[in-house]
Amino acid sequence: MNKPKLVYFDIDGARGEAARLAFVIGGVPFEDDRVKFADWQGRKSNTPFGALPVLELDGQTVAQSNGINRYVGKLAGLYPSDAWQAALCDEAMDAVEEIATSVWSTMSLPPAEKKAQRERLAAGPLPDFLDRLQRRLLAHGSQYFADGRLTVADLKVFVWIRHLRSGQLDHIPVDLAERVAPRLVEHYDRVKEHPAIKAYYAERKVAI
Ligand SMILES: N[C@@H](CCC(=O)N[C@@H](CS)C(=O)NCC(=O)O)C(=O)O
């Protein structure tokens, strides 16, 4: 197989990050094509849906982050082969995608509207979601979301919890996850300690 190319923005998080981590953990060689925001408009029309991430292989392209996570998860040995466990893995990834999108969609709102929207999310939908996600983790053995081992679902949750706690999201309390879903924070710490993840972020000089 030729080397796949993952195309995503030059940030260490958001929708492209779980696939990057899966490549790294699985030791699967890939090209990490990091698009500068200044270059995006020139490349947007060459993507299937005008958005990133996309994955390129042998001159073909596929879009949609969770589909990419599944594909890379299969290459990396981080996606369940059992159909039910795969459905649980998908559930966690799609659930995170849904709630993360509700937060990301506030990014370019005018300041007052962004504040109002984020305060509304922080007062209800976010804690409710964190509680529900935590309960799914507990229901599946407390350690991982599916298959009793690390899968791309854990990477997707890890990336999102990191963003939520990063302090980059104005009007969303940084300690929300600690207060509402401490077992998700334990899960975050567990994933963070994976030797390949530690080494990857150390090399990129990114604090986790
Ligand atoms: N449903 C898509 C959403 C992709 C998406 O909205 N990507 C954002 C970055 S995370 C993007 O490309 N924004 C730039 C734009 O829309 O011009 C997925 O999961 O991949």
Short mmCIF file of N, CA, C and O in Angstrom, two decimals, residues 47-114:
data_model
loop_
_atom_site.label_atom_id
_atom_site.label_comp_id
_atom_site.label_asym_id
_atom_site.label_seq_id
_atom_site.Cartn_x
_atom_site.Cartn_y
_atom_site.Cartn_z
N THR A 47 -11.48 19.71 -2.33
CA THR A 47 -11.90 18.69 -1.36
C THR A 47 -13.36 18.30 -1.67
O THR A 47 -14.12 19.11 -2.21
N PRO A 48 -13.75 17.06 -1.32
CA PRO A 48 -15.10 16.61 -1.70
C PRO A 48 -16.23 17.50 -1.19
O PRO A 48 -17.21 17.73 -1.89
N PHE A 49 -16.11 17.98 0.05
CA PHE A 49 -17.21 18.76 0.63
C PHE A 49 -16.77 20.14 1.09
O PHE A 49 -17.42 20.77 1.93
N GLY A 50 -15.64 20.59 0.58
CA GLY A 50 -15.17 21.94 0.94
C GLY A 50 -14.73 22.03 2.39
O GLY A 50 -14.81 23.10 3.00
N ALA A 51 -14.27 20.91 2.95
CA ALA A 51 -13.89 20.91 4.36
C ALA A 51 -12.80 19.86 4.61
O ALA A 51 -12.60 18.94 3.80
N LEU A 52 -12.13 20.00 5.71
CA LEU A 52 -11.09 19.05 6.15
C LEU A 52 -11.54 18.40 7.45
O LEU A 52 -12.33 19.01 8.18
N PRO A 53 -11.05 17.19 7.76
CA PRO A 53 -9.96 16.47 7.10
C PRO A 53 -10.40 15.74 5.84
O PRO A 53 -11.58 15.43 5.67
N VAL A 54 -9.39 15.45 5.00
CA VAL A 54 -9.56 14.45 3.94
C VAL A 54 -8.35 13.52 3.98
O VAL A 54 -7.28 13.89 4.48
N LEU A 55 -8.57 12.34 3.47
CA LEU A 55 -7.50 11.35 3.40
C LEU A 55 -7.30 11.00 1.93
O LEU A 55 -8.28 10.75 1.21
N GLU A 56 -6.07 11.01 1.49
CA GLU A 56 -5.76 10.70 0.09
C GLU A 56 -4.95 9.41 0.02
O GLU A 56 -4.04 9.20 0.83
N LEU A 57 -5.30 8.59 -0.95
CA LEU A 57 -4.57 7.34 -1.15
C LEU A 57 -4.63 6.97 -2.63
O LEU A 57 -5.72 6.91 -3.21
N ASP A 58 -3.46 6.75 -3.20
CA ASP A 58 -3.37 6.31 -4.60
C ASP A 58 -4.22 7.20 -5.52
O ASP A 58 -4.98 6.70 -6.37
N GLY A 59 -4.15 8.49 -5.34
CA GLY A 59 -4.84 9.43 -6.22
C GLY A 59 -6.33 9.58 -5.93
O GLY A 59 -7.03 10.29 -6.64
N GLN A 60 -6.81 8.90 -4.90
CA GLN A 60 -8.23 9.04 -4.54
C GLN A 60 -8.34 9.76 -3.19
O GLN A 60 -7.40 9.76 -2.40
N THR A 61 -9.54 10.29 -2.95
CA THR A 61 -9.74 11.09 -1.74
C THR A 61 -10.99 10.64 -1.02
O THR A 61 -11.99 10.32 -1.66
N VAL A 62 -10.92 10.63 0.31
CA VAL A 62 -12.14 10.40 1.09
C VAL A 62 -12.23 11.46 2.17
O VAL A 62 -11.21 11.88 2.74
N ALA A 63 -13.46 11.93 2.43
CA ALA A 63 -13.70 12.96 3.43
C ALA A 63 -14.50 12.39 4.59
O ALA A 63 -14.84 11.21 4.59
N GLN A 64 -14.77 13.22 5.56
CA GLN A 64 -15.57 12.95 6.76
C GLN A 64 -14.73 12.30 7.86
O GLN A 64 -14.27 11.16 7.75
N SER A 65 -14.57 13.06 8.93
CA SER A 65 -13.60 12.70 9.97
C SER A 65 -13.84 11.33 10.60
O SER A 65 -12.90 10.55 10.78
N ASN A 66 -15.07 11.02 10.94
CA ASN A 66 -15.26 9.73 11.61
C ASN A 66 -15.08 8.54 10.66
O ASN A 66 -14.60 7.48 11.08
N GLY A 67 -15.44 8.72 9.41
CA GLY A 67 -15.15 7.68 8.42
C GLY A 67 -13.64 7.49 8.28
O GLY A 67 -13.15 6.35 8.19
N ILE A 68 -12.93 8.59 8.28
CA ILE A 68 -11.46 8.53 8.22
C ILE A 68 -10.92 7.85 9.48
O ILE A 68 -10.03 6.99 9.41
N ASN A 69 -11.49 8.20 10.63
CA ASN A 69 -11.04 7.54 11.87
C ASN A 69 -11.24 6.03 11.80
O ASN A 69 -10.39 5.26 12.25
N ARG A 70 -12.38 5.62 11.25
CA ARG A 70 -12.64 4.17 11.14
C ARG A 70 -11.61 3.52 10.22
O ARG A 70 -11.05 2.47 10.54
N TYR A 71 -11.38 4.15 9.08
CA TYR A 71 -10.44 3.57 8.12
C TYR A 71 -9.04 3.49 8.73
O TYR A 71 -8.39 2.43 8.68
N VAL A 72 -8.59 4.58 9.30
CA VAL A 72 -7.24 4.58 9.89
C VAL A 72 -7.20 3.63 11.08
O VAL A 72 -6.21 2.92 11.30
N GLY A 73 -8.30 3.59 11.84
CA GLY A 73 -8.37 2.66 12.97
C GLY A 73 -8.18 1.22 12.51
O GLY A 73 -7.50 0.43 13.18
N LYS A 74 -8.73 0.89 11.35
CA LYS A 74 -8.55 -0.48 10.83
C LYS A 74 -7.09 -0.72 10.45
O LYS A 74 -6.52 -1.77 10.74
N LEU A 75 -6.48 0.26 9.81
CA LEU A 75 -5.07 0.10 9.43
C LEU A 75 -4.18 -0.03 10.67
O LEU A 75 -3.19 -0.75 10.67
N ALA A 76 -4.57 0.69 11.71
CA ALA A 76 -3.71 0.80 12.90
C ALA A 76 -4.02 -0.25 13.97
O ALA A 76 -3.35 -0.28 15.01
N GLY A 77 -5.03 -1.09 13.73
CA GLY A 77 -5.41 -2.06 14.77
C GLY A 77 -6.13 -1.41 15.93
O GLY A 77 -6.11 -1.92 17.05
N LEU A 78 -6.81 -0.29 15.65
CA LEU A 78 -7.49 0.45 16.72
C LEU A 78 -9.00 0.56 16.44
O LEU A 78 -9.65 1.53 16.85
N TYR A 79 -9.52 -0.41 15.70
CA TYR A 79 -10.97 -0.43 15.44
C TYR A 79 -11.44 -1.87 15.64
O TYR A 79 -10.81 -2.81 15.14
N PRO A 80 -12.55 -2.06 16.39
CA PRO A 80 -12.97 -3.43 16.71
C PRO A 80 -13.37 -4.22 15.47
O PRO A 80 -13.99 -3.68 14.55
N SER A 81 -13.05 -5.50 15.47
CA SER A 81 -13.51 -6.37 14.37
C SER A 81 -14.90 -6.91 14.68
O SER A 81 -15.67 -7.22 13.77
N ASP A 82 -15.24 -7.03 15.94
CA ASP A 82 -16.58 -7.47 16.33
C ASP A 82 -17.61 -6.37 15.98
O ASP A 82 -17.39 -5.19 16.31
N ALA A 83 -18.70 -6.76 15.33
CA ALA A 83 -19.65 -5.76 14.82
C ALA A 83 -20.29 -4.94 15.94
O ALA A 83 -20.51 -3.73 15.80
N TRP A 84 -20.60 -5.59 17.06
CA TRP A 84 -21.23 -4.85 18.16
C TRP A 84 -20.25 -3.86 18.79
O TRP A 84 -20.60 -2.70 19.05
N GLN A 85 -19.03 -4.33 19.00
CA GLN A 85 -18.02 -3.43 19.58
C GLN A 85 -17.72 -2.27 18.62
O GLN A 85 -17.49 -1.14 19.06
N ALA A 86 -17.77 -2.56 17.33
CA ALA A 86 -17.57 -1.50 16.35
C ALA A 86 -18.70 -0.46 16.46
O ALA A 86 -18.47 0.75 16.36
N ALA A 87 -19.93 -0.95 16.68
CA ALA A 87 -21.06 -0.02 16.83
C ALA A 87 -20.88 0.86 18.07
O ALA A 87 -21.21 2.05 18.06
N LEU A 88 -20.34 0.28 19.15
CA LEU A 88 -20.09 1.07 20.35
C LEU A 88 -18.99 2.10 20.11
O LEU A 88 -19.06 3.25 20.59
N CYS A 89 -18.00 1.69 19.36
CA CYS A 89 -16.91 2.61 19.00
C CYS A 89 -17.47 3.77 18.17
O CYS A 89 -17.19 4.95 18.45
N ASP A 90 -18.30 3.45 17.20
CA ASP A 90 -18.93 4.49 16.35
C ASP A 90 -19.82 5.40 17.18
O ASP A 90 -19.87 6.62 16.96
N GLU A 91 -20.55 4.81 18.11
CA GLU A 91 -21.46 5.60 18.94
C GLU A 91 -20.71 6.73 19.65
O GLU A 91 -21.12 7.89 19.61
N ALA A 92 -19.60 6.36 20.29
CA ALA A 92 -18.83 7.38 21.03
C ALA A 92 -18.30 8.44 20.07
O ALA A 92 -18.37 9.65 20.35
N MET A 93 -17.79 8.01 18.92
CA MET A 93 -17.23 9.00 17.98
C MET A 93 -18.30 9.92 17.44
O MET A 93 -18.11 11.15 17.36
N ASP A 94 -19.45 9.36 17.08
CA ASP A 94 -20.52 10.20 16.51
C ASP A 94 -21.12 11.12 17.57
O ASP A 94 -21.50 12.26 17.28
N ALA A 95 -21.21 10.61 18.80
CA ALA A 95 -21.76 11.45 19.88
C ALA A 95 -20.84 12.64 20.13
O ALA A 95 -21.31 13.79 20.27
N VAL A 96 -19.54 12.38 20.18
CA VAL A 96 -18.60 13.49 20.40
C VAL A 96 -18.65 14.46 19.23
O VAL A 96 -18.62 15.69 19.41
N GLU A 97 -18.75 13.92 18.02
CA GLU A 97 -18.83 14.80 16.85
C GLU A 97 -20.02 15.76 16.96
O GLU A 97 -19.92 16.95 16.68
N GLU A 98 -21.14 15.21 17.42
CA GLU A 98 -22.36 16.01 17.51
C GLU A 98 -22.22 17.14 18.54
O GLU A 98 -22.53 18.29 18.25
N ILE A 99 -21.72 16.81 19.72
CA ILE A 99 -21.62 17.86 20.75
C ILE A 99 -20.49 18.84 20.40
O ILE A 99 -20.64 20.05 20.60
N ALA A 100 -19.40 18.31 19.85
CA ALA A 100 -18.29 19.21 19.50
C ALA A 100 -18.73 20.18 18.41
O ALA A 100 -18.35 21.36 18.42
N THR A 101 -19.55 19.71 17.49
CA THR A 101 -20.04 20.58 16.42
C THR A 101 -20.90 21.71 17.00
O THR A 101 -20.83 22.85 16.53
N SER A 102 -21.65 21.39 18.05
CA SER A 102 -22.49 22.45 18.64
C SER A 102 -21.61 23.55 19.26
O SER A 102 -22.00 24.71 19.29
N VAL A 103 -20.44 23.18 19.73
CA VAL A 103 -19.51 24.19 20.28
C VAL A 103 -18.76 24.88 19.14
O VAL A 103 -18.67 26.11 19.09
N TRP A 104 -18.24 24.09 18.20
CA TRP A 104 -17.49 24.69 17.08
C TRP A 104 -18.34 25.66 16.29
O TRP A 104 -17.84 26.64 15.74
N SER A 105 -19.64 25.39 16.21
CA SER A 105 -20.50 26.27 15.40
C SER A 105 -20.63 27.67 16.00
O SER A 105 -21.16 28.57 15.36
N THR A 106 -20.15 27.85 17.23
CA THR A 106 -20.19 29.18 17.85
C THR A 106 -18.93 30.00 17.54
O THR A 106 -18.88 31.18 17.86
N MET A 107 -17.94 29.37 16.94
CA MET A 107 -16.61 29.98 16.78
C MET A 107 -16.65 31.36 16.12
O MET A 107 -16.01 32.30 16.57
N SER A 108 -17.40 31.46 15.03
CA SER A 108 -17.33 32.73 14.30
C SER A 108 -18.54 33.63 14.53
O SER A 108 -18.80 34.55 13.75
N LEU A 109 -19.25 33.38 15.63
CA LEU A 109 -20.38 34.27 15.95
C LEU A 109 -19.87 35.61 16.47
O LEU A 109 -18.76 35.68 17.03
N PRO A 110 -20.66 36.66 16.35
CA PRO A 110 -20.29 37.93 16.98
C PRO A 110 -20.16 37.72 18.50
O PRO A 110 -20.85 36.85 19.05
N PRO A 111 -19.27 38.48 19.17
CA PRO A 111 -18.93 38.20 20.57
C PRO A 111 -20.11 38.02 21.52
O PRO A 111 -20.14 37.05 22.30
N ALA A 112 -21.11 38.89 21.45
CA ALA A 112 -22.22 38.79 22.41
C ALA A 112 -23.03 37.52 22.16
O ALA A 112 -23.45 36.83 23.11
N GLU A 113 -23.20 37.21 20.90
CA GLU A 113 -23.97 36.01 20.57
C GLU A 113 -23.20 34.75 20.94
O GLU A 113 -23.76 33.76 21.43
N LYS A 114 -21.87 34.79 20.70
CA LYS A 114 -21.03 33.65 21.08
C LYS A 114 -21.13 33.41 22.59
O LYS A 114 -21.31 32.27 23.04
#
